[in-house]
Each structure stands twice: as structure tokens, then as C-alpha cells.
């Protein structure tokens, strides 16, 4: 007999057993999906005291319902390259939860994309979107298509074919995808153009659109800016700020670029950037002029970060050695902003960061820190902001883009930025308050997991008690 049907007071032991049971079932039912297991385990480990307070979550099998996607859509994407050769990729959309709003979450084009990776991202997205204060559910999608080395026309043909398959499942009130790794404004343009070609309607079925065709001011900047606003709010709890702080940033795409930009606005000194080939360390600081050069390099020329070291004197370039520690995280600094990809900070990297003096880690990428490294940060008293709280600015401004589309209006950059800062402050305060309420003051992991979970769980109970 399963523990789930037991009634009566939910003790710590009972709640712990229930979580272990559900976790075991997640692993058995979703084999070969380690990132999904990791993301679920990461949230579940905060939930024991929540289940003790709210036995209905156990009775109503909320955990099991939450980890089962509403829908997983998988489709073939056939396209033709410039030489006339036919290629076949696989596309996906994981619609995880629509309990608090239409499905919402990005599309990732990267060779590592598979169903398990997207389930992890859709699960994280569900908790994150719940924290934003806006009515958005959780989803994620993408394809194992590798845009690297592809021409403009090949990328366009791929996007058009991808959208032809995805089209029936999305819409402004059902599911509203955005960008992620490998999907920026250019790709959103091709996807949106194809959506309109089929739908014969101009509606906000995607976010991250260009400012001249239904996009929102600050959407491109929002994730990077939001991470830095969150870091500012964390430091303020210790009477500190970012002025003069040496900062490590990884990645050199959308999130990393606008993290650097906002750090410069705040008087901080960003000193690193990376891509999948290696990283650059510019001890003198990446200033505005150098950042503009990086933006041109990455957005227009699709170049590699190693070119930064050729262009600017005194810069060290370190190529990536697969399997080894990432030496970027051994550079002494005050703050770290991982902005590339999942699991990019290992336990050993975390030790180097702490030894190098890092007192704050704010995650721009999704789940960039392995669980042992998270524990080390929390135990060491590092101000550590998990991605579901720290990088929620991107999807928050996507939500604001949806609101503007519905109202056929466009707010000024100042207005969107003001709302973004308000939302980030709200998330920060909610996370802190929740952590305190659960006896873990200053623990942003517990605060984010619990606050994000409870809102979704309560919506599930209101909408579909069994
Ligand atoms: P981009 O495609 O613009 O940039 C990704 C950057 O990360 C590139 O520098 C890329 O290098 C590097 N990277 C990607 N995969 C790997 C890898 N396996 N190992 C090392 N480096 C890698 O993506 P974004 O900046 O949009 O996204 C970065 C992270 O932020 C992701 O985790 C994403 O999920 C998250 N995020 C993004 C949001 C957004 O609004 N865009 C919102 C919330 C989270 P290379 O060019 O060599 O591949």
C-alpha cells in the first residue's frame, strides 16, 4: 500500500517518506533524464515542512501531478540546406503546467536538446513563472538543431519548418514561446513570420519580438538586467552594493551581455566572458566600448570569444578543457554571474569561487550550479540566488510584452524597466519572507522553491481537486 492514501497528521517523517516515494517514481518513470531528476529533487528537498503544514498537498497528490507534464509534443523538422541536402531534426514542446496562466517558456536550439533537458527547463519555468506575480504557466521547447555554422537562409528555413509543426499547439491564450539558447530576435522573427503566414492573424503568440513588430522595450535586456537587480537587492540586505565589485560573468550571449551592461551601470567591474570554446579574463575590466565590440561580435558576426583577446591587449584567453575544472571560476572576484548553461559550476569550481573571495552568486543561466556546489555556497554564507528567482526578469518582461500586445499598446523603456525592477524587488522580498517563515532566514533556495511551489499547488487545488 502506498503512503499517499494515509490520512491523519502529516509528520516530518511521513512528509519525508512521501517525497522520497514520489522522487523514486519520478526516476523510474523518466529514465535517462538526469537533468529533470536533478531539477525535481532540487525543489522537493525544500518541501518537507510545506507538506507538514498542508497535508492536502499529499492527499491530493500535488507533487505527482506537478512533475507529470500536461503534454509533451514531439515532431520531426525537415529542412533543406543551401546545397539542397535534406536534414531531419527533432522538435519538442513540453507543456508542463497551466495552473496559473497560459504555458510560457523559451525555445532552445542546441545539439544537446532532448526531452529530459526540456522537462527540466519546463519544470523550473513553472516555479519561476509562479514567482513573477504574472499569470503564466510553465513550458519549454526547442530542437537538437545546431545553428552554429549555418547560413542565414538555412536558419530561416529551419525556423519556418519548426513553426509549421509547432503551430497547432501555441497561441496567445494557450502557449506563448520565447527565445533561449540559440534563439534570439532573428529566430523569433522567422518563427513569428511563419506563425502569421499560417494563422492569418497578428497576435502575441510569441514574445521576444522586435520592437517595431509587437515587441516590448527592454525584453532583450531583461534577463541580464534582472539578475543584476536581484544581486543589488541581495547585497542591500547586508548594507552593501555592487559599486567597485569585481564580477565574473560566464557566457557571452544574450544573458551575459546584458548582465555586463547592467553591472557597468551599477559601477561594478566585470572581468570575464566565455563561450563553449573557452573564456577571456580582462583584469582591467570589460568597459562599455569593449562590451559594444562583444555585442557586435556575437550578435552580427557570430564570432568566438577568443577574438576578444586578439583585439584587446592584456587579456588572457583560456581554451576549455572538457572534463576539467572550469578555470573561469578560479579567478578571484567578489561576485559571480553564471550566464551560459546548466551545471557549469561543479563542486570543485564552487570551492575555488569561495576560496577566491566570492560572496555572491546570482544565476543568469538555468540551473548552472550542481547541487553539491549549491550546498557549499549556502553553508559558506555566500549570498546565493537560484536561477528560478534571479533570472525571472526575462520571462517577467515577456509577460509584460503579452500585456502590451493584448492592449495594443507599447510602453516606454522607462516604464518597462520600472515594472521590471518592481517585479524583481517583489520576488526578492517574497523569497526572503518565505525563507524566514520556514525558519531558514537568508536561504534563497528554500524561499524560492517554497513560494513558487505553494502558488502553483494552491491553484491546482482550487481548479482541480479530486
Ligand atoms: P545565447 O544563445 O544567447 O548564449 C548562450 C551562451 O552560453 C553562449 O555564449 C554559448 O556559447 C554558451 N553556451 C551554451 N551552451 C554551452 C555549453 N554547453 N557549454 C558552455 N557554454 C555554453 O543564450 P542565452 O544567453 O539566452 O541563455 C543563456 C542561459 O540563460 C541559458 O541557461 C538559458 O536557459 C538562460 N536564460 C535565458 C533567458 C533569456 O531570456 N534569453 C531567460 C532565462 C534564462 P556558444 O556560442 O559557444 O554556444
mmCIF file of N, CA, C and O in Angstrom, residues 189-249:
data_model
loop_
_atom_site.group_PDB
_atom_site.id
_atom_site.type_symbol
_atom_site.label_atom_id
_atom_site.label_comp_id
_atom_site.label_asym_id
_atom_site.label_seq_id
_atom_site.Cartn_x
_atom_site.Cartn_y
_atom_site.Cartn_z
ATOM 1 N N UNK A 189 11.837 36.308 -35.140
ATOM 2 C CA UNK A 189 11.276 36.950 -36.330
ATOM 3 C C UNK A 189 10.835 35.913 -37.359
ATOM 4 O O UNK A 189 9.710 35.958 -37.871
ATOM 5 N N UNK A 190 11.710 34.966 -37.671
ATOM 6 C CA UNK A 190 11.364 33.931 -38.658
ATOM 7 C C UNK A 190 10.197 33.072 -38.166
ATOM 8 O O UNK A 190 9.310 32.697 -38.936
ATOM 9 N N UNK A 191 10.222 32.747 -36.865
ATOM 10 C CA UNK A 191 9.160 31.904 -36.294
ATOM 11 C C UNK A 191 7.822 32.644 -36.321
ATOM 12 O O UNK A 191 6.785 32.092 -36.694
ATOM 13 N N UNK A 192 7.870 33.924 -35.944
ATOM 14 C CA UNK A 192 6.647 34.723 -35.886
ATOM 15 C C UNK A 192 6.089 34.932 -37.295
ATOM 16 O O UNK A 192 4.876 34.854 -37.527
ATOM 17 N N UNK A 193 6.985 35.191 -38.253
ATOM 18 C CA UNK A 193 6.552 35.368 -39.644
ATOM 19 C C UNK A 193 5.818 34.128 -40.143
ATOM 20 O O UNK A 193 4.766 34.226 -40.781
ATOM 21 N N UNK A 194 6.338 32.959 -39.819
ATOM 22 C CA UNK A 194 5.706 31.720 -40.270
ATOM 23 C C UNK A 194 4.376 31.500 -39.540
ATOM 24 O O UNK A 194 3.401 31.044 -40.142
ATOM 25 N N UNK A 195 4.341 31.856 -38.234
ATOM 26 C CA UNK A 195 3.092 31.711 -37.475
ATOM 27 C C UNK A 195 1.987 32.532 -38.159
ATOM 28 O O UNK A 195 0.879 32.057 -38.374
ATOM 29 N N UNK A 196 2.347 33.772 -38.512
ATOM 30 C CA UNK A 196 1.340 34.652 -39.137
ATOM 31 C C UNK A 196 0.913 34.135 -40.506
ATOM 32 O O UNK A 196 -0.247 34.248 -40.899
ATOM 33 N N UNK A 197 1.881 33.586 -41.236
ATOM 34 C CA UNK A 197 1.581 33.067 -42.573
ATOM 35 C C UNK A 197 0.497 31.980 -42.476
ATOM 36 O O UNK A 197 -0.386 31.886 -43.310
ATOM 37 N N UNK A 198 0.591 31.183 -41.398
ATOM 38 C CA UNK A 198 -0.389 30.089 -41.256
ATOM 39 C C UNK A 198 -1.692 30.610 -40.629
ATOM 40 O O UNK A 198 -2.781 30.295 -41.081
ATOM 41 N N UNK A 199 -1.526 31.444 -39.584
ATOM 42 C CA UNK A 199 -2.706 31.854 -38.788
ATOM 43 C C UNK A 199 -3.529 32.938 -39.465
ATOM 44 O O UNK A 199 -4.721 33.064 -39.198
ATOM 45 N N UNK A 200 -2.883 33.718 -40.307
ATOM 46 C CA UNK A 200 -3.530 34.898 -40.913
ATOM 47 C C UNK A 200 -4.022 35.868 -39.844
ATOM 48 O O UNK A 200 -5.069 36.490 -39.974
ATOM 49 N N UNK A 201 -3.263 35.945 -38.736
ATOM 50 C CA UNK A 201 -3.620 36.859 -37.641
ATOM 51 C C UNK A 201 -2.337 37.409 -37.040
ATOM 52 O O UNK A 201 -1.363 36.661 -36.902
ATOM 53 N N UNK A 202 -2.346 38.673 -36.648
ATOM 54 C CA UNK A 202 -1.204 39.263 -35.935
ATOM 55 C C UNK A 202 -1.568 39.287 -34.453
ATOM 56 O O UNK A 202 -2.307 40.149 -33.995
ATOM 57 N N UNK A 203 -1.081 38.295 -33.730
ATOM 58 C CA UNK A 203 -1.364 38.237 -32.289
ATOM 59 C C UNK A 203 -0.080 37.894 -31.546
ATOM 60 O O UNK A 203 0.894 37.424 -32.135
ATOM 61 N N UNK A 204 -0.110 38.108 -30.245
ATOM 62 C CA UNK A 204 1.100 37.882 -29.437
ATOM 63 C C UNK A 204 1.315 36.419 -29.125
ATOM 64 O O UNK A 204 1.308 36.004 -27.964
ATOM 65 N N UNK A 205 1.572 35.620 -30.153
ATOM 66 C CA UNK A 205 1.751 34.181 -29.964
ATOM 67 C C UNK A 205 3.188 33.826 -29.595
ATOM 68 O O UNK A 205 3.480 32.689 -29.253
ATOM 69 N N UNK A 206 4.083 34.816 -29.676
ATOM 70 C CA UNK A 206 5.482 34.639 -29.261
ATOM 71 C C UNK A 206 5.902 35.912 -28.553
ATOM 72 O O UNK A 206 5.371 36.990 -28.846
ATOM 73 N N UNK A 207 6.870 35.824 -27.640
ATOM 74 C CA UNK A 207 7.462 37.041 -27.085
ATOM 75 C C UNK A 207 8.949 37.070 -27.435
ATOM 76 O O UNK A 207 9.495 36.087 -27.922
ATOM 77 N N UNK A 208 9.555 38.258 -27.187
ATOM 78 C CA UNK A 208 10.923 38.467 -27.657
ATOM 79 C C UNK A 208 10.900 39.001 -29.084
ATOM 80 O O UNK A 208 11.896 38.921 -29.807
ATOM 81 N N UNK A 209 9.733 39.535 -29.482
ATOM 82 C CA UNK A 209 9.603 40.079 -30.834
ATOM 83 C C UNK A 209 10.380 41.390 -30.946
ATOM 84 O O UNK A 209 10.668 42.046 -29.949
ATOM 85 N N UNK A 210 10.682 41.794 -32.183
ATOM 86 C CA UNK A 210 11.377 43.061 -32.407
ATOM 87 C C UNK A 210 10.497 44.232 -31.994
ATOM 88 O O UNK A 210 9.268 44.142 -32.052
ATOM 89 N N UNK A 211 11.147 45.307 -31.575
ATOM 90 C CA UNK A 211 10.400 46.449 -31.035
ATOM 91 C C UNK A 211 9.463 47.067 -32.083
ATOM 92 O O UNK A 211 8.421 47.615 -31.750
ATOM 93 N N UNK A 212 9.810 46.916 -33.372
ATOM 94 C CA UNK A 212 8.965 47.511 -34.422
ATOM 95 C C UNK A 212 7.816 46.598 -34.820
ATOM 96 O O UNK A 212 6.984 46.959 -35.632
ATOM 97 N N UNK A 213 7.791 45.384 -34.339
ATOM 98 C CA UNK A 213 6.707 44.448 -34.735
ATOM 99 C C UNK A 213 6.134 43.708 -33.522
ATOM 100 O O UNK A 213 6.044 42.499 -33.486
ATOM 101 N N UNK A 214 5.715 44.518 -32.542
ATOM 102 C CA UNK A 214 4.953 43.947 -31.426
ATOM 103 C C UNK A 214 5.765 43.562 -30.209
ATOM 104 O O UNK A 214 5.237 43.008 -29.250
ATOM 105 N N UNK A 215 7.066 43.845 -30.239
ATOM 106 C CA UNK A 215 7.910 43.507 -29.093
ATOM 107 C C UNK A 215 7.816 44.549 -27.989
ATOM 108 O O UNK A 215 7.193 45.594 -28.160
ATOM 109 N N UNK A 216 8.431 44.215 -26.850
ATOM 110 C CA UNK A 216 8.446 45.151 -25.726
ATOM 111 C C UNK A 216 9.834 45.761 -25.588
ATOM 112 O O UNK A 216 10.838 45.061 -25.784
ATOM 113 N N UNK A 217 9.874 47.028 -25.215
ATOM 114 C CA UNK A 217 11.142 47.634 -24.792
ATOM 115 C C UNK A 217 11.727 46.771 -23.683
ATOM 116 O O UNK A 217 10.984 46.154 -22.907
ATOM 117 N N UNK A 218 13.042 46.679 -23.630
ATOM 118 C CA UNK A 218 13.776 46.028 -22.525
ATOM 119 C C UNK A 218 13.641 44.497 -22.506
ATOM 120 O O UNK A 218 14.217 43.854 -21.662
ATOM 121 N N UNK A 219 12.912 43.869 -23.453
ATOM 122 C CA UNK A 219 12.814 42.400 -23.391
ATOM 123 C C UNK A 219 14.185 41.760 -23.614
ATOM 124 O O UNK A 219 14.561 40.838 -22.913
ATOM 125 N N UNK A 220 14.905 42.304 -24.604
ATOM 126 C CA UNK A 220 16.228 41.737 -24.887
ATOM 127 C C UNK A 220 17.151 41.840 -23.669
ATOM 128 O O UNK A 220 17.918 40.928 -23.371
ATOM 129 N N UNK A 221 17.048 42.957 -22.978
ATOM 130 C CA UNK A 221 17.917 43.235 -21.838
ATOM 131 C C UNK A 221 17.460 42.537 -20.552
ATOM 132 O O UNK A 221 18.234 42.399 -19.589
ATOM 133 N N UNK A 222 16.185 42.122 -20.524
ATOM 134 C CA UNK A 222 15.503 41.861 -19.242
ATOM 135 C C UNK A 222 16.155 40.800 -18.362
ATOM 136 O O UNK A 222 16.238 40.979 -17.143
ATOM 137 N N UNK A 223 16.612 39.689 -18.955
ATOM 138 C CA UNK A 223 17.144 38.627 -18.091
ATOM 139 C C UNK A 223 18.427 39.100 -17.415
ATOM 140 O O UNK A 223 18.581 38.999 -16.188
ATOM 141 N N UNK A 224 19.344 39.652 -18.201
ATOM 142 C CA UNK A 224 20.617 40.137 -17.645
ATOM 143 C C UNK A 224 20.403 41.267 -16.648
ATOM 144 O O UNK A 224 20.968 41.255 -15.540
ATOM 145 N N UNK A 225 19.560 42.225 -17.019
ATOM 146 C CA UNK A 225 19.282 43.339 -16.093
ATOM 147 C C UNK A 225 18.670 42.794 -14.796
ATOM 148 O O UNK A 225 19.043 43.198 -13.692
ATOM 149 N N UNK A 226 17.715 41.872 -14.955
ATOM 150 C CA UNK A 226 17.009 41.338 -13.782
ATOM 151 C C UNK A 226 17.962 40.646 -12.810
ATOM 152 O O UNK A 226 17.818 40.787 -11.594
ATOM 153 N N UNK A 227 18.923 39.916 -13.362
ATOM 154 C CA UNK A 227 19.876 39.212 -12.495
ATOM 155 C C UNK A 227 20.656 40.234 -11.654
ATOM 156 O O UNK A 227 20.876 40.036 -10.448
ATOM 157 N N UNK A 228 21.048 41.307 -12.289
ATOM 158 C CA UNK A 228 21.845 42.317 -11.564
ATOM 159 C C UNK A 228 20.959 43.070 -10.562
ATOM 160 O O UNK A 228 21.388 43.359 -9.436
ATOM 161 N N UNK A 229 19.701 43.337 -10.936
ATOM 162 C CA UNK A 229 18.791 43.967 -9.954
ATOM 163 C C UNK A 229 18.624 43.053 -8.735
ATOM 164 O O UNK A 229 18.580 43.509 -7.600
ATOM 165 N N UNK A 230 18.515 41.749 -9.021
ATOM 166 C CA UNK A 230 18.341 40.809 -7.902
ATOM 167 C C UNK A 230 19.577 40.821 -7.001
ATOM 168 O O UNK A 230 19.471 40.836 -5.776
ATOM 169 N N UNK A 231 20.762 40.841 -7.632
ATOM 170 C CA UNK A 231 22.014 40.884 -6.861
ATOM 171 C C UNK A 231 22.070 42.157 -6.012
ATOM 172 O O UNK A 231 22.476 42.141 -4.846
ATOM 173 N N UNK A 232 21.636 43.278 -6.610
ATOM 174 C CA UNK A 232 21.609 44.550 -5.860
ATOM 175 C C UNK A 232 20.710 44.427 -4.623
ATOM 176 O O UNK A 232 21.092 44.846 -3.516
ATOM 177 N N UNK A 233 19.537 43.810 -4.822
ATOM 178 C CA UNK A 233 18.602 43.679 -3.699
ATOM 179 C C UNK A 233 19.165 42.759 -2.609
ATOM 180 O O UNK A 233 18.958 42.984 -1.415
ATOM 181 N N UNK A 234 19.896 41.714 -3.050
ATOM 182 C CA UNK A 234 20.502 40.810 -2.052
ATOM 183 C C UNK A 234 21.571 41.544 -1.241
ATOM 184 O O UNK A 234 21.630 41.446 -0.009
ATOM 185 N N UNK A 235 22.437 42.270 -1.942
ATOM 186 C CA UNK A 235 23.522 42.981 -1.251
ATOM 187 C C UNK A 235 22.960 44.021 -0.291
ATOM 188 O O UNK A 235 23.518 44.254 0.793
ATOM 189 N N UNK A 236 21.826 44.635 -0.679
ATOM 190 C CA UNK A 236 21.221 45.666 0.173
ATOM 191 C C UNK A 236 20.829 45.101 1.536
ATOM 192 O O UNK A 236 20.843 45.819 2.544
ATOM 193 N N UNK A 237 20.512 43.780 1.586
ATOM 194 C CA UNK A 237 20.144 43.190 2.882
ATOM 195 C C UNK A 237 21.340 43.180 3.836
ATOM 196 O O UNK A 237 21.184 43.000 5.035
ATOM 197 N N UNK A 238 22.555 43.335 3.284
ATOM 198 C CA UNK A 238 23.757 43.395 4.132
ATOM 199 C C UNK A 238 24.365 44.792 4.116
ATOM 200 O O UNK A 238 25.556 44.970 4.387
ATOM 201 N N UNK A 239 23.558 45.773 3.687
ATOM 202 C CA UNK A 239 24.026 47.162 3.655
ATOM 203 C C UNK A 239 25.156 47.367 2.660
ATOM 204 O O UNK A 239 25.979 48.276 2.801
ATOM 205 N N UNK A 240 25.203 46.558 1.622
ATOM 206 C CA UNK A 240 26.294 46.603 0.655
ATOM 207 C C UNK A 240 25.724 46.916 -0.741
ATOM 208 O O UNK A 240 24.502 46.913 -0.939
ATOM 209 N N UNK A 241 26.606 47.178 -1.707
ATOM 210 C CA UNK A 241 26.150 47.370 -3.089
ATOM 211 C C UNK A 241 27.218 46.882 -4.067
ATOM 212 O O UNK A 241 28.257 46.362 -3.662
ATOM 213 N N UNK A 242 26.941 47.068 -5.375
ATOM 214 C CA UNK A 242 27.818 46.492 -6.402
ATOM 215 C C UNK A 242 28.989 47.405 -6.782
ATOM 216 O O UNK A 242 29.909 46.970 -7.488
ATOM 217 N N UNK A 243 28.944 48.635 -6.336
ATOM 218 C CA UNK A 243 29.974 49.627 -6.677
ATOM 219 C C UNK A 243 31.389 49.061 -6.422
ATOM 220 O O UNK A 243 31.699 48.625 -5.301
ATOM 221 N N UNK A 244 32.198 49.049 -7.464
ATOM 222 C CA UNK A 244 33.603 48.647 -7.327
ATOM 223 C C UNK A 244 33.827 47.136 -7.200
ATOM 224 O O UNK A 244 34.976 46.704 -7.066
ATOM 225 N N UNK A 245 32.775 46.333 -7.245
ATOM 226 C CA UNK A 245 32.932 44.880 -7.067
ATOM 227 C C UNK A 245 33.461 44.226 -8.353
ATOM 228 O O UNK A 245 32.981 44.516 -9.447
ATOM 229 N N UNK A 246 34.430 43.337 -8.199
ATOM 230 C CA UNK A 246 34.938 42.562 -9.333
ATOM 231 C C UNK A 246 33.982 41.396 -9.582
ATOM 232 O O UNK A 246 33.656 40.647 -8.644
ATOM 233 N N UNK A 247 33.538 41.254 -10.836
ATOM 234 C CA UNK A 247 32.485 40.270 -11.125
ATOM 235 C C UNK A 247 32.888 39.316 -12.243
ATOM 236 O O UNK A 247 33.397 39.749 -13.285
ATOM 237 N N UNK A 248 32.642 38.025 -12.019
ATOM 238 C CA UNK A 248 32.846 37.008 -13.040
ATOM 239 C C UNK A 248 31.519 36.788 -13.762
ATOM 240 O O UNK A 248 30.489 36.611 -13.101
ATOM 241 N N UNK A 249 31.555 36.807 -15.083
ATOM 242 C CA UNK A 249 30.363 36.514 -15.880
ATOM 243 C C UNK A 249 30.742 35.401 -16.847
ATOM 244 O O UNK A 249 31.796 35.481 -17.485
#
